[in-house]
Short mmCIF file of C-alpha atoms and ligand atoms in Angstrom, two decimals:
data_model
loop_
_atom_site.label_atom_id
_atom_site.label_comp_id
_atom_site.label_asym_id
_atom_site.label_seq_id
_atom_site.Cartn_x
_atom_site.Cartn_y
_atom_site.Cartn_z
CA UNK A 300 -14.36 -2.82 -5.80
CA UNK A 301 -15.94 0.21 -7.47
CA UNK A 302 -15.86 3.87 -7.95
CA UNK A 303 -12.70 5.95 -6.85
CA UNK A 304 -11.13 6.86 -9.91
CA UNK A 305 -7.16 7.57 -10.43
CA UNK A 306 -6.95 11.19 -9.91
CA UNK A 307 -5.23 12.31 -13.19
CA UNK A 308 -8.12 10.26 -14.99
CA UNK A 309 -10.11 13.52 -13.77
CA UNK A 310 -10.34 14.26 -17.89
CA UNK A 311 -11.81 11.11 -19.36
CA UNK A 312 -11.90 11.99 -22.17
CA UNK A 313 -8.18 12.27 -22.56
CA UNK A 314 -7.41 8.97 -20.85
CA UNK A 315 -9.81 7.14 -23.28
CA UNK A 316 -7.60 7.97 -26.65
CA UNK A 317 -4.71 6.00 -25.05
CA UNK A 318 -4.21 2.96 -26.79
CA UNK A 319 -4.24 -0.67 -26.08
CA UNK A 320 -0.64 -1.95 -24.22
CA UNK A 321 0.99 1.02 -25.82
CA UNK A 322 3.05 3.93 -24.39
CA UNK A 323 1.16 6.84 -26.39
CA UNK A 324 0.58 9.70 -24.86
CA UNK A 325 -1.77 9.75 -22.20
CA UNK A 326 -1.86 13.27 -21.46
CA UNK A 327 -0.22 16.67 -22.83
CA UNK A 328 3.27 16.28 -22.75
CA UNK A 329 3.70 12.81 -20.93
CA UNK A 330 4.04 9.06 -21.53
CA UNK A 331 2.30 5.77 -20.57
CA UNK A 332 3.66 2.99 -19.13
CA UNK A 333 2.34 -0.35 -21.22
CA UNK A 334 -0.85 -1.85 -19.22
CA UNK A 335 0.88 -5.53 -18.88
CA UNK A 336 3.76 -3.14 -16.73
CA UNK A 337 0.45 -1.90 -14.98
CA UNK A 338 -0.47 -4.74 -14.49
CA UNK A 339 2.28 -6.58 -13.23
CA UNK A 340 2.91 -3.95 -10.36
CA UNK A 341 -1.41 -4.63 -9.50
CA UNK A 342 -1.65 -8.17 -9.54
CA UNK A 343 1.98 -8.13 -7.18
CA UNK A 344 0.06 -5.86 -5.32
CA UNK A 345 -3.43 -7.85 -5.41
CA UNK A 346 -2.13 -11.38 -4.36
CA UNK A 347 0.50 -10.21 -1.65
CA UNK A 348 -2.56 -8.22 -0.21
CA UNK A 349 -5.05 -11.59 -0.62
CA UNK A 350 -2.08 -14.06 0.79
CA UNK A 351 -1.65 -11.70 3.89
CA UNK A 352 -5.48 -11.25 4.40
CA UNK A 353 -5.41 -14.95 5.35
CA UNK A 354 -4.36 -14.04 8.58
CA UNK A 355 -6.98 -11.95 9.81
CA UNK A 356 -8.40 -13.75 12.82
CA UNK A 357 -6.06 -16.03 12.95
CA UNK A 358 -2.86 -13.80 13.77
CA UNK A 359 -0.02 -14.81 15.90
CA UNK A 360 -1.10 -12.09 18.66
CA UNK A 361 -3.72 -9.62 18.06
CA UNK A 362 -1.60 -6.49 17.19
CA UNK A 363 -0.24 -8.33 14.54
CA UNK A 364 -3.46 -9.81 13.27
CA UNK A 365 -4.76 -5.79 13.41
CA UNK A 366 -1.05 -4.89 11.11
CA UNK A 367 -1.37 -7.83 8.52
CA UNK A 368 -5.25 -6.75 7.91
CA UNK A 369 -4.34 -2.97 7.65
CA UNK A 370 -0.93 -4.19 5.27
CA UNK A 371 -3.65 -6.28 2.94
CA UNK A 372 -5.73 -2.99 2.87
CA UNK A 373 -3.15 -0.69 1.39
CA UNK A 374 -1.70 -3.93 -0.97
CA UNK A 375 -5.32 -4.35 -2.34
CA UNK A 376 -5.55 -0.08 -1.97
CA UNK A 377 -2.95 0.27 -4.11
CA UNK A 378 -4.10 -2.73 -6.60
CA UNK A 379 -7.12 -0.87 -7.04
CA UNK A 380 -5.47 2.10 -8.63
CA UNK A 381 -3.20 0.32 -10.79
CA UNK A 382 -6.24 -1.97 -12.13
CA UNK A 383 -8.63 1.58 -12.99
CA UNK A 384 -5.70 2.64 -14.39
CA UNK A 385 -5.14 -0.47 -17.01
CA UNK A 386 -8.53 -0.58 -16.68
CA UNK A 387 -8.95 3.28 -18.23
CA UNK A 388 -6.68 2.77 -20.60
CA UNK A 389 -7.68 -0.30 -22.23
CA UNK A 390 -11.03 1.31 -22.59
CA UNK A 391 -13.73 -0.84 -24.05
CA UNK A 392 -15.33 -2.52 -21.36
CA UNK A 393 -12.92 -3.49 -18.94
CA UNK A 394 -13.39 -2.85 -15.42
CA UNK A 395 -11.03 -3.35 -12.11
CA UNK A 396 -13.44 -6.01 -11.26
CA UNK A 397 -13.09 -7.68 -14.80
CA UNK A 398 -9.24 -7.55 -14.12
CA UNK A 399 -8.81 -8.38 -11.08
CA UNK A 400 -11.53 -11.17 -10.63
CA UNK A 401 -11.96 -12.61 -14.38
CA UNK A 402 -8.50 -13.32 -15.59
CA UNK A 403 -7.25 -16.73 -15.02
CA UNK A 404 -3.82 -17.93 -13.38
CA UNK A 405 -2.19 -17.64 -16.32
CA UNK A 406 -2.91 -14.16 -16.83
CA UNK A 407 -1.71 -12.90 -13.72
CA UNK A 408 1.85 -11.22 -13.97
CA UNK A 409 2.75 -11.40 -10.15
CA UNK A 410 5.81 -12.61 -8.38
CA UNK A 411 6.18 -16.10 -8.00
CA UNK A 412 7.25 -15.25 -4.65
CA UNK A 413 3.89 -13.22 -3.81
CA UNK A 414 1.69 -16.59 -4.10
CA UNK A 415 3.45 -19.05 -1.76
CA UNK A 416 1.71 -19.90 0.95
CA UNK A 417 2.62 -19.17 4.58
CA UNK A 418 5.20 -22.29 5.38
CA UNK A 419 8.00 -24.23 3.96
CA UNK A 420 7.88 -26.22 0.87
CA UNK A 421 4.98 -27.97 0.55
CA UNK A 422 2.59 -29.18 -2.60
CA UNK A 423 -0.32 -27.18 -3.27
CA UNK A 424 -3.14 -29.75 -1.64
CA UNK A 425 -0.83 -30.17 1.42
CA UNK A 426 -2.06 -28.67 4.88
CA UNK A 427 0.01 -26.87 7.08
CA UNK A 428 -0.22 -24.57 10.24
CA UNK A 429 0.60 -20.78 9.31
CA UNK A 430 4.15 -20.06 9.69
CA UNK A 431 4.55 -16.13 10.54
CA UNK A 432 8.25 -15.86 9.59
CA UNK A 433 7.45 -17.08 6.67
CA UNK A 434 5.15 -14.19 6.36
CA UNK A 435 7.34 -11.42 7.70
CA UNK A 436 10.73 -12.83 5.39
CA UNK A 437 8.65 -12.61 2.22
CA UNK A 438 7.11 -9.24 3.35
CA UNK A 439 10.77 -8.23 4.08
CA UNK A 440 12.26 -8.85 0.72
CA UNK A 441 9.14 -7.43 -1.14
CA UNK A 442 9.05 -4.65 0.63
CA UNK A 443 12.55 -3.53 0.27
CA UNK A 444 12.46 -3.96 -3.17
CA UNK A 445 8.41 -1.79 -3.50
CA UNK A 446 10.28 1.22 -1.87
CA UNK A 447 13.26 0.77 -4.30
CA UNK A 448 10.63 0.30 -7.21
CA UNK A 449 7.70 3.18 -6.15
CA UNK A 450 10.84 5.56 -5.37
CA UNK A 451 11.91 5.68 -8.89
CA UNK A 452 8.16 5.17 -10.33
CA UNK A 453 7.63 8.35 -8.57
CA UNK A 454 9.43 10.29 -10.90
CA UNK A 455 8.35 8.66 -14.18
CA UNK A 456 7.02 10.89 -16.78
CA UNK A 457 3.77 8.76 -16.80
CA UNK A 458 1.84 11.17 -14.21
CA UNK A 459 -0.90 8.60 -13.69
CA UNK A 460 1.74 6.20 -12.43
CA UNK A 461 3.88 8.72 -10.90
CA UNK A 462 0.80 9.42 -8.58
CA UNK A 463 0.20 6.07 -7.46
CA UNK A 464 3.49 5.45 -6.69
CA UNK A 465 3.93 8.38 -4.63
CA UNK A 466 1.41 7.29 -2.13
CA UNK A 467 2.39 3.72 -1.82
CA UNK A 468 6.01 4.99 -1.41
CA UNK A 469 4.38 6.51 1.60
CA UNK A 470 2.98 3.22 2.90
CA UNK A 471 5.83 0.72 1.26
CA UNK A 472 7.90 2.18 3.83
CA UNK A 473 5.98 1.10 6.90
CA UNK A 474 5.46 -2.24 5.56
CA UNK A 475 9.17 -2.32 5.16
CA UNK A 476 9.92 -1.08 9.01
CA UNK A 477 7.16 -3.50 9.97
CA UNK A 478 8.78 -6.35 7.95
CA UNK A 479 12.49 -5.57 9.30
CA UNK A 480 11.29 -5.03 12.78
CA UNK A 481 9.76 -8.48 13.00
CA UNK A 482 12.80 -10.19 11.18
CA UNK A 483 14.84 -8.80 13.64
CA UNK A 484 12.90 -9.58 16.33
CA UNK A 485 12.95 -13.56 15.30
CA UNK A 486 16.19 -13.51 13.68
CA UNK A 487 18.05 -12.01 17.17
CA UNK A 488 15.17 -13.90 19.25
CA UNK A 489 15.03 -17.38 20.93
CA UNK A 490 16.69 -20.30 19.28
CA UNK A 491 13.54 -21.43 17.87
CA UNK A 492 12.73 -18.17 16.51
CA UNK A 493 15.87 -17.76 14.65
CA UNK A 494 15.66 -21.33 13.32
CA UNK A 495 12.66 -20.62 11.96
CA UNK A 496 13.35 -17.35 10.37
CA UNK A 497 16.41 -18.46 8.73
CA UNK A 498 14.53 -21.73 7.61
CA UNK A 499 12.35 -19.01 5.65
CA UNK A 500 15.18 -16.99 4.43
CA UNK A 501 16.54 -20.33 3.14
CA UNK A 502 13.20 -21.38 1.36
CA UNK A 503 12.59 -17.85 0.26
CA UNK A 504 15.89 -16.39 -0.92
CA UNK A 505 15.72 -18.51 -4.35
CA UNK A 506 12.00 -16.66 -5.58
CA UNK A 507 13.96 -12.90 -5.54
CA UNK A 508 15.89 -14.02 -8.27
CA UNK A 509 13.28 -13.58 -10.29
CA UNK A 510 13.36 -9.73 -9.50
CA UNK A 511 16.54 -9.50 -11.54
CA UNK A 512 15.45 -10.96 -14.69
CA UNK A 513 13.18 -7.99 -16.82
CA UNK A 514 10.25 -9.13 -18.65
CA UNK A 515 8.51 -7.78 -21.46
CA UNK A 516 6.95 -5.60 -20.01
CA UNK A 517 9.12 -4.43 -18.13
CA UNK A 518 11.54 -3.77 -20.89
CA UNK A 519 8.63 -1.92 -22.53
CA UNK A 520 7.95 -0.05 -20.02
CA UNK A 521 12.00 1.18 -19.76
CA UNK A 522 12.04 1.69 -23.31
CA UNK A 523 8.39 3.85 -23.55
CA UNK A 524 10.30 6.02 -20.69
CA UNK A 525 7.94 5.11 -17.98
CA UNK A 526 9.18 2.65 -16.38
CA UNK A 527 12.48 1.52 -14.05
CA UNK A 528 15.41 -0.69 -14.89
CA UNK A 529 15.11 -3.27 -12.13
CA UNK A 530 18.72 -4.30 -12.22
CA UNK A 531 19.75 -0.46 -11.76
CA UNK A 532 17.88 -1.56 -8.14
CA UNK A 533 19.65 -4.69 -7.52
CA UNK A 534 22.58 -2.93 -5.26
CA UNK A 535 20.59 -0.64 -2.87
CA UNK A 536 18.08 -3.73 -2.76
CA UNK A 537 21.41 -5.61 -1.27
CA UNK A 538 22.25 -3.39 0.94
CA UNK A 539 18.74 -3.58 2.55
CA UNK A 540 18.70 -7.24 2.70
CA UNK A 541 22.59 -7.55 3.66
CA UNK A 542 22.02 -4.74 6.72
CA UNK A 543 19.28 -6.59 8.07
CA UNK A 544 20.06 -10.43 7.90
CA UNK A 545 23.14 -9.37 9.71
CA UNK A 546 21.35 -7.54 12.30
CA UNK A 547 19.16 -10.43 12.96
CA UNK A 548 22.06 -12.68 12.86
CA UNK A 549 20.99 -14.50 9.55
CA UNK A 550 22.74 -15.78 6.69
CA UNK A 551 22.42 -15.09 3.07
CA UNK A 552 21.96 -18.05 1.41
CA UNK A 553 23.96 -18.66 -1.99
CA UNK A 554 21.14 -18.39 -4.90
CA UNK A 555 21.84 -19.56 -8.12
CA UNK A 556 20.20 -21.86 -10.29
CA UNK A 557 16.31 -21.93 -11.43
CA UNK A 558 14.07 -18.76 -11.81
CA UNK A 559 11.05 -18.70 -11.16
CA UNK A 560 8.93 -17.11 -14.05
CA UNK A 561 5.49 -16.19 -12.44
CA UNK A 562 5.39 -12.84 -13.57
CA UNK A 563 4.98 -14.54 -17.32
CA UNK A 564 1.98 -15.96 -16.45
CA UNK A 565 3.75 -19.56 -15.65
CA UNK A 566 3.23 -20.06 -11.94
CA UNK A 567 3.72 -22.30 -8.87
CA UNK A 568 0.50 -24.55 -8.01
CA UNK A 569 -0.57 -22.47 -5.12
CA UNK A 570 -1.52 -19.42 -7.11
CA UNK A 571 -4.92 -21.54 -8.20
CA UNK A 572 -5.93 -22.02 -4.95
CA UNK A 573 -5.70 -18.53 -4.47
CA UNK A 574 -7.63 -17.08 -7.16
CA UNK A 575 -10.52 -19.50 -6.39
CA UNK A 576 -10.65 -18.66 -3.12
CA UNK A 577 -10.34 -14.93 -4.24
CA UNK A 578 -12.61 -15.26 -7.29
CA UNK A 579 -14.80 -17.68 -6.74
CA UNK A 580 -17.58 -15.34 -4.93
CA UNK A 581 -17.78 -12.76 -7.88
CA UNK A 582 -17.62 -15.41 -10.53
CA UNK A 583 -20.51 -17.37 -8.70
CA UNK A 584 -22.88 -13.73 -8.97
CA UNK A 585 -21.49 -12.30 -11.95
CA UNK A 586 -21.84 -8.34 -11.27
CA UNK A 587 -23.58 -8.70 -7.70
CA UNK A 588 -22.83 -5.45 -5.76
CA UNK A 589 -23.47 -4.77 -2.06
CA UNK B 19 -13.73 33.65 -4.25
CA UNK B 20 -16.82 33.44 -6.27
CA UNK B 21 -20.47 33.09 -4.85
CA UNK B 22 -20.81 29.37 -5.92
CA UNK B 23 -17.61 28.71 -4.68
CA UNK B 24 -18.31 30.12 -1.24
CA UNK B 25 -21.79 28.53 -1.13
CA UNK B 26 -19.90 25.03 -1.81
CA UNK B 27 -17.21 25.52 0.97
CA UNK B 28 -20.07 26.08 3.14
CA UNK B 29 -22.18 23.72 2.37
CA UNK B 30 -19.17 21.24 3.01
CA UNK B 31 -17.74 22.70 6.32
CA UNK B 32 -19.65 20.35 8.58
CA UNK B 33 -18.44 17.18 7.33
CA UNK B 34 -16.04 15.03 9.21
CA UNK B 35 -14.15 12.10 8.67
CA UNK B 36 -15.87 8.96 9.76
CA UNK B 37 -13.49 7.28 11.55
CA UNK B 38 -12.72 10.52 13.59
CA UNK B 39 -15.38 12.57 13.98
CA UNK B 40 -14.23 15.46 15.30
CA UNK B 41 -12.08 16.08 12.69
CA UNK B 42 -13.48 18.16 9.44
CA UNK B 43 -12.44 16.80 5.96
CA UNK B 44 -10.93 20.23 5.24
CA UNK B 45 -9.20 20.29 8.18
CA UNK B 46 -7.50 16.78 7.21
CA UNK B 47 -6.86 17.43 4.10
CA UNK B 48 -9.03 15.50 1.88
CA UNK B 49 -11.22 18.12 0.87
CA UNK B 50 -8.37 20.04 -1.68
CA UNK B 51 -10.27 22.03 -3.95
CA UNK B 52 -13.24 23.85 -5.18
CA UNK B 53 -13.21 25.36 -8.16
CA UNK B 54 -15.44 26.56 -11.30
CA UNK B 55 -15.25 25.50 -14.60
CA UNK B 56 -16.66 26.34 -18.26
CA UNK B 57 -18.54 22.72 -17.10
CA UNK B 58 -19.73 23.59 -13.50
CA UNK B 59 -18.38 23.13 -10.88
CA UNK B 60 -15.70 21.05 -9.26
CA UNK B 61 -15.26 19.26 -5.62
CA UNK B 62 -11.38 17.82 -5.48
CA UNK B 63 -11.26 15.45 -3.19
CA UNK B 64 -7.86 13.24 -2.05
CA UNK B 65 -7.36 9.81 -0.38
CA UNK B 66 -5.41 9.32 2.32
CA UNK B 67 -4.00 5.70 2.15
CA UNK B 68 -4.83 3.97 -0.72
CA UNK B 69 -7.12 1.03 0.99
CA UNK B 70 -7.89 3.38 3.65
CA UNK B 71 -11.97 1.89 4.07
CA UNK B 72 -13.76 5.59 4.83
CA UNK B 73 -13.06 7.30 1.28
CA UNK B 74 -16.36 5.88 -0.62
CA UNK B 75 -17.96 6.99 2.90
CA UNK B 76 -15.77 10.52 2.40
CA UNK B 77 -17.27 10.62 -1.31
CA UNK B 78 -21.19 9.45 -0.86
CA UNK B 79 -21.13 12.39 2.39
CA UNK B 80 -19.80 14.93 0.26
CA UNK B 81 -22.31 14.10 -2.40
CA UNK B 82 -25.34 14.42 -0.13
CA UNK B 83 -24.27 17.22 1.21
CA UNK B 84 -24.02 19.19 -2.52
CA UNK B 85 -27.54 17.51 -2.82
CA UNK B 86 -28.71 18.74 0.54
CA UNK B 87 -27.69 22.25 -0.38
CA UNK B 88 -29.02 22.07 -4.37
CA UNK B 89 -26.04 22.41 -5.62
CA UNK B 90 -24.65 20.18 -8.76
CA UNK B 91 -21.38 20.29 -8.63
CA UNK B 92 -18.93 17.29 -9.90
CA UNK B 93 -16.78 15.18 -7.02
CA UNK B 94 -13.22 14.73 -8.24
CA UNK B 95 -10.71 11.96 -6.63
CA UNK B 96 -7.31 13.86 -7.48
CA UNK B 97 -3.99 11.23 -5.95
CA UNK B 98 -1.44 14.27 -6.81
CA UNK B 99 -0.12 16.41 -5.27
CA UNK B 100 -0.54 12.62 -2.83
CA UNK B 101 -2.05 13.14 1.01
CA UNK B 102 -0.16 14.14 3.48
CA UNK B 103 -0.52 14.39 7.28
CA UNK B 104 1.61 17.40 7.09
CA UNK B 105 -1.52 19.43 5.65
CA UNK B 106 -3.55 18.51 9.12
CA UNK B 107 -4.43 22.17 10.41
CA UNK B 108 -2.60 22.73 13.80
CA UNK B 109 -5.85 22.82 14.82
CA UNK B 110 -7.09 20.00 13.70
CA UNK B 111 -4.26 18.35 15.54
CA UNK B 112 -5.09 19.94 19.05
CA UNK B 113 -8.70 18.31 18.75
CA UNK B 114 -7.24 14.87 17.52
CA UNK B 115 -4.99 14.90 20.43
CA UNK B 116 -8.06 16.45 23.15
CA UNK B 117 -10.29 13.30 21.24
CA UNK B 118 -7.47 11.11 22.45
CA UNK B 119 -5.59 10.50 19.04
CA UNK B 120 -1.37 11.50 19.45
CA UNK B 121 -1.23 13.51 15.89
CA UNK B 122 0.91 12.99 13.70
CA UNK B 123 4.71 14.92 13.57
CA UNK B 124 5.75 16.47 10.54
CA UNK B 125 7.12 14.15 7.86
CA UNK B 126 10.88 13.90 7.70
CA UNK B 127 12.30 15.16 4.64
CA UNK B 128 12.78 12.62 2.07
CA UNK B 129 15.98 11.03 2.80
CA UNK B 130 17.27 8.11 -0.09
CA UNK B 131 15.57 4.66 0.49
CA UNK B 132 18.43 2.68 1.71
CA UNK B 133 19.91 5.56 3.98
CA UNK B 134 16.21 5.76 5.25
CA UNK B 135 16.88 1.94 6.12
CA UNK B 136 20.28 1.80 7.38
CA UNK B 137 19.95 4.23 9.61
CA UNK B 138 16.69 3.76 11.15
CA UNK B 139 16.44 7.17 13.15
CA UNK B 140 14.68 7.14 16.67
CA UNK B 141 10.98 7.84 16.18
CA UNK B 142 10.30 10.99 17.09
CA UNK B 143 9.13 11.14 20.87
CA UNK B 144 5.11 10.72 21.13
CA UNK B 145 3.61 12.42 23.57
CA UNK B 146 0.53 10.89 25.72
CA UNK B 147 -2.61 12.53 24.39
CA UNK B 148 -3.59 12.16 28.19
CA UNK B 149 -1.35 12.89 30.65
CA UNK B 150 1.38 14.71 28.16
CA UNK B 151 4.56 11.90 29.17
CA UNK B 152 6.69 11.55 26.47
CA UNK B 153 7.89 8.66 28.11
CA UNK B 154 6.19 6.15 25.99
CA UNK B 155 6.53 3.24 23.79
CA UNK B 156 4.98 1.44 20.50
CA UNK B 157 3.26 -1.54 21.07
CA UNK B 158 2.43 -1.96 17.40
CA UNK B 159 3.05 0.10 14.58
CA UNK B 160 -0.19 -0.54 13.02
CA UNK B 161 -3.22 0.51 15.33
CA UNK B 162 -7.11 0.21 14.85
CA UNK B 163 -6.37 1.81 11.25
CA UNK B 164 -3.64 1.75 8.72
CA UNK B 165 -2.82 5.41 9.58
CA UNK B 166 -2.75 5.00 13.32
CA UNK B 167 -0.03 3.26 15.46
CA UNK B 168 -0.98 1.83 19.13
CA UNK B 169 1.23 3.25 21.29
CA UNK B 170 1.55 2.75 25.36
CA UNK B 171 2.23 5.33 28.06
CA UNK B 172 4.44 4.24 30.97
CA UNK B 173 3.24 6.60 33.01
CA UNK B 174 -0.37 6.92 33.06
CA UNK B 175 0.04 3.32 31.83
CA UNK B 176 -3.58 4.18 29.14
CA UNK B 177 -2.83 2.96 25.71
CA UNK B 178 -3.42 5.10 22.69
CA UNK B 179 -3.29 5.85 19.03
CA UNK B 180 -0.53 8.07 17.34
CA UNK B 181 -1.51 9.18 13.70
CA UNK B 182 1.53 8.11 12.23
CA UNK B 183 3.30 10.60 9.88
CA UNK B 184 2.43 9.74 5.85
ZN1 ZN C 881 -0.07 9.15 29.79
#
């Protein structure tokens, strides 16, 4: 990772006065959202994008090998913005590398959700073949609730936020079709198919609650005025996930109960595994370029 | 348009993307602005999709071309006003579609997120880059690149690439 800068950090100089995790201004006549709200939204972005990568070369059929790869491009695309920007604005010395490769599990603020691997429920040191509905169901209920989320991001008052989420409105909305599409597809498919898609749906459902359930951050960012009430989502996110389960003939299954809490830093055990595979070359050759 | 100005344009006016090389980068787009400033002068340039691989190859080309034609001049990544394929030159979109690439239709207004999913409208017809037959289909609706679907014609039966709207 290196070099393109977020646009609106085209003055520096004005970027680098922003304080630490606060909502000062950033520029004339706007306001920041805090960096662990940044952050949240890049490291979502950053292990969805690694997860998905896992499938290059070893996709179901080669057109969908080609989409996952070019879906984990604009995930780790759009990580890469959100990192120079909490990288900018912490100032000092961090970097997008330092953030994205030098922070531990417990630092991450992603979606429990984002981390599971691609099959049922299985420990962390189990081994399992690569289950693509598991793959397109997650991508599915992410990705209805990224165009919800980048939709309403698009008009915060923080400009340097408002521009990233104005282009990965733009691509949030293929990975959507793509996502619905395929569920679809399995859901209204062969009896195997549709077995195995709602056998996702049923291991899946449970991780969204965790949507609905503000952190922090997120409550800082509401309150600085950058950011967007998640629960103000929850209904249109519904009606995205009712429309389409019923078009591929699949149930909602009744949630309630435990939630996870991965976007506080406490995580399943498959986000380790992860970051070392993620990690481990830049941590083995500390600031090796190429 | 001041001298400097001009003499950055054209310095600039040869370089094309490179994924599609017939294409110029101010044709597509990506090349916004150039413009002088009490500190020199400025180069605006704008990605296209965020991960999209060819902007650091966009950036270092636009570089060496400034250095080619001794000019200093700064490079700017700008992400708003973001990319869109709706400021592709009508031009620009003849030659992508004589190089073999369907370009892209106009974006579709911005219609609320859920309506956009409920009710998923038709794609716009595509129309073969080779034998002109709208009677075609998607066969994935991510191609060799993020921005490009693959598309099939069921007449001249060639597949091909449609730069999808963005
Ligand atoms: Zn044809």
């Amino acid at each position: 990772m290196s070099a393109i800068q977020p646009s609106v950090a085209q003055d520096r100089s004005k970027q680098a006065s922003a304080p630490v995790g606060g909502s000062a201004p950033n520029a004339v006549g706007s306001v920041g959202a805090p960096i662990e709200y940044i952050l949240h939204l890049a490291d979502n972005a950053v292990v969805l994008g690694q997860r998905n990568a896992e499938w290059c070369g070893h996709g179901p059929i080669l057109e969908e090998d080609i989409a996952m790869g070019n879906v984990s491009l604009d995930y780790i695309g759009q990580a890469r913005l959100l990192y120079q920007l909490a990288a900018t604005r912490m100032g000092g010395d961090a970097t997008e590398d330092k953030l994205a490769y030098f922070r531990d599990e417990t630092q991450f603020r992603n979606y429990t959700l984002l981390e599971l691997p691609h099959n049922g429920p299985l420990v962390g040191y189990a081994v399992s073949d690569r289950d693509y509905a598991t793959t397109v169901v997650r991508n599915f209920l992410y990705g209805a609730l990224m165009v919800l989320v980048w939709d309403a991001l698009e008009k915060s008052p923080d400009a340097d936020l408002a521009a990233i989420a104005a282009k990965s409105l733009k691509e949030a909305r293929y990975h959507l079709h793509h996502a619905a599409d395929w569920l679809v597809r399995f859901g209204d498919g062969t009896d195997e198919s549709h077995q195995r898609a709602q056998a996702a749906v049923d291991h899946l459902f449970p991780y969204t609650e965790e949507f609905w359930t503000p952190s922090v951050a997120e409550d800082a960012a509401v309150a600085a005025g950058a950011g967007v009430d998640v629960c103000s989502l929850r209904a249109a996110w519904d009606a995205i996930v009712n429309e389409t389960l019923s078009e591929a003939t699949l149930v909602r299954p009744q949630v309630r109960g435990y939630v996870p809490e991965g976007k506080h830093g406490r995580h399943s055990e498959h986000l380790g595994y992860l970051l070392g595979e993620m990690q481990g070359l830049a941590r083995a050759h500390p600031g090796a370029t190429w | 348009m001041s001298t400097v100005v001009e003499q950055v344009w054209a310095s600039l006016a040869h370089l094309t993307d490179p994924e599609i090389p017939v294409v110029t980068l101010r044709e597509l787009g990506i090349l916004r602005d150039v413009t002088e400033t009490p500190d020199g002068v400025e180069v605006v340039i704008t990605p296209t999709y965020t991960g999209c691989p060819a902007m650091g190859q966009i950036e270092d080309d636009v570089r060496g071309a400034l250095d080619e034609a001794g000019i200093a001049a700064r490079v700017i990544t700008r992400l708003a006003p973001a990319w869109t394929t709706d400021w592709i030159s009508d031009e620009a979109k003849e030659k992508l579609r004589v190089y073999g690439i369907a370009p892209p239709h106009t974006t579709r207004p911005d219609v609320s997120v859920v309506k956009f999913m409920r009710h998923r409208p038709a794609p716009d017809a595509v129309a073969c880059p080779r034998c002109g037959s709208i009677h075609t289909v998607v066969s994935s609706q991510f191609g060799s690149t993020a921005c490009k679907a693959l598309y099939k014609c069921l007449d001249c039966q060639e597949p091909f690439d449609y730069f999808k709207p963005y």
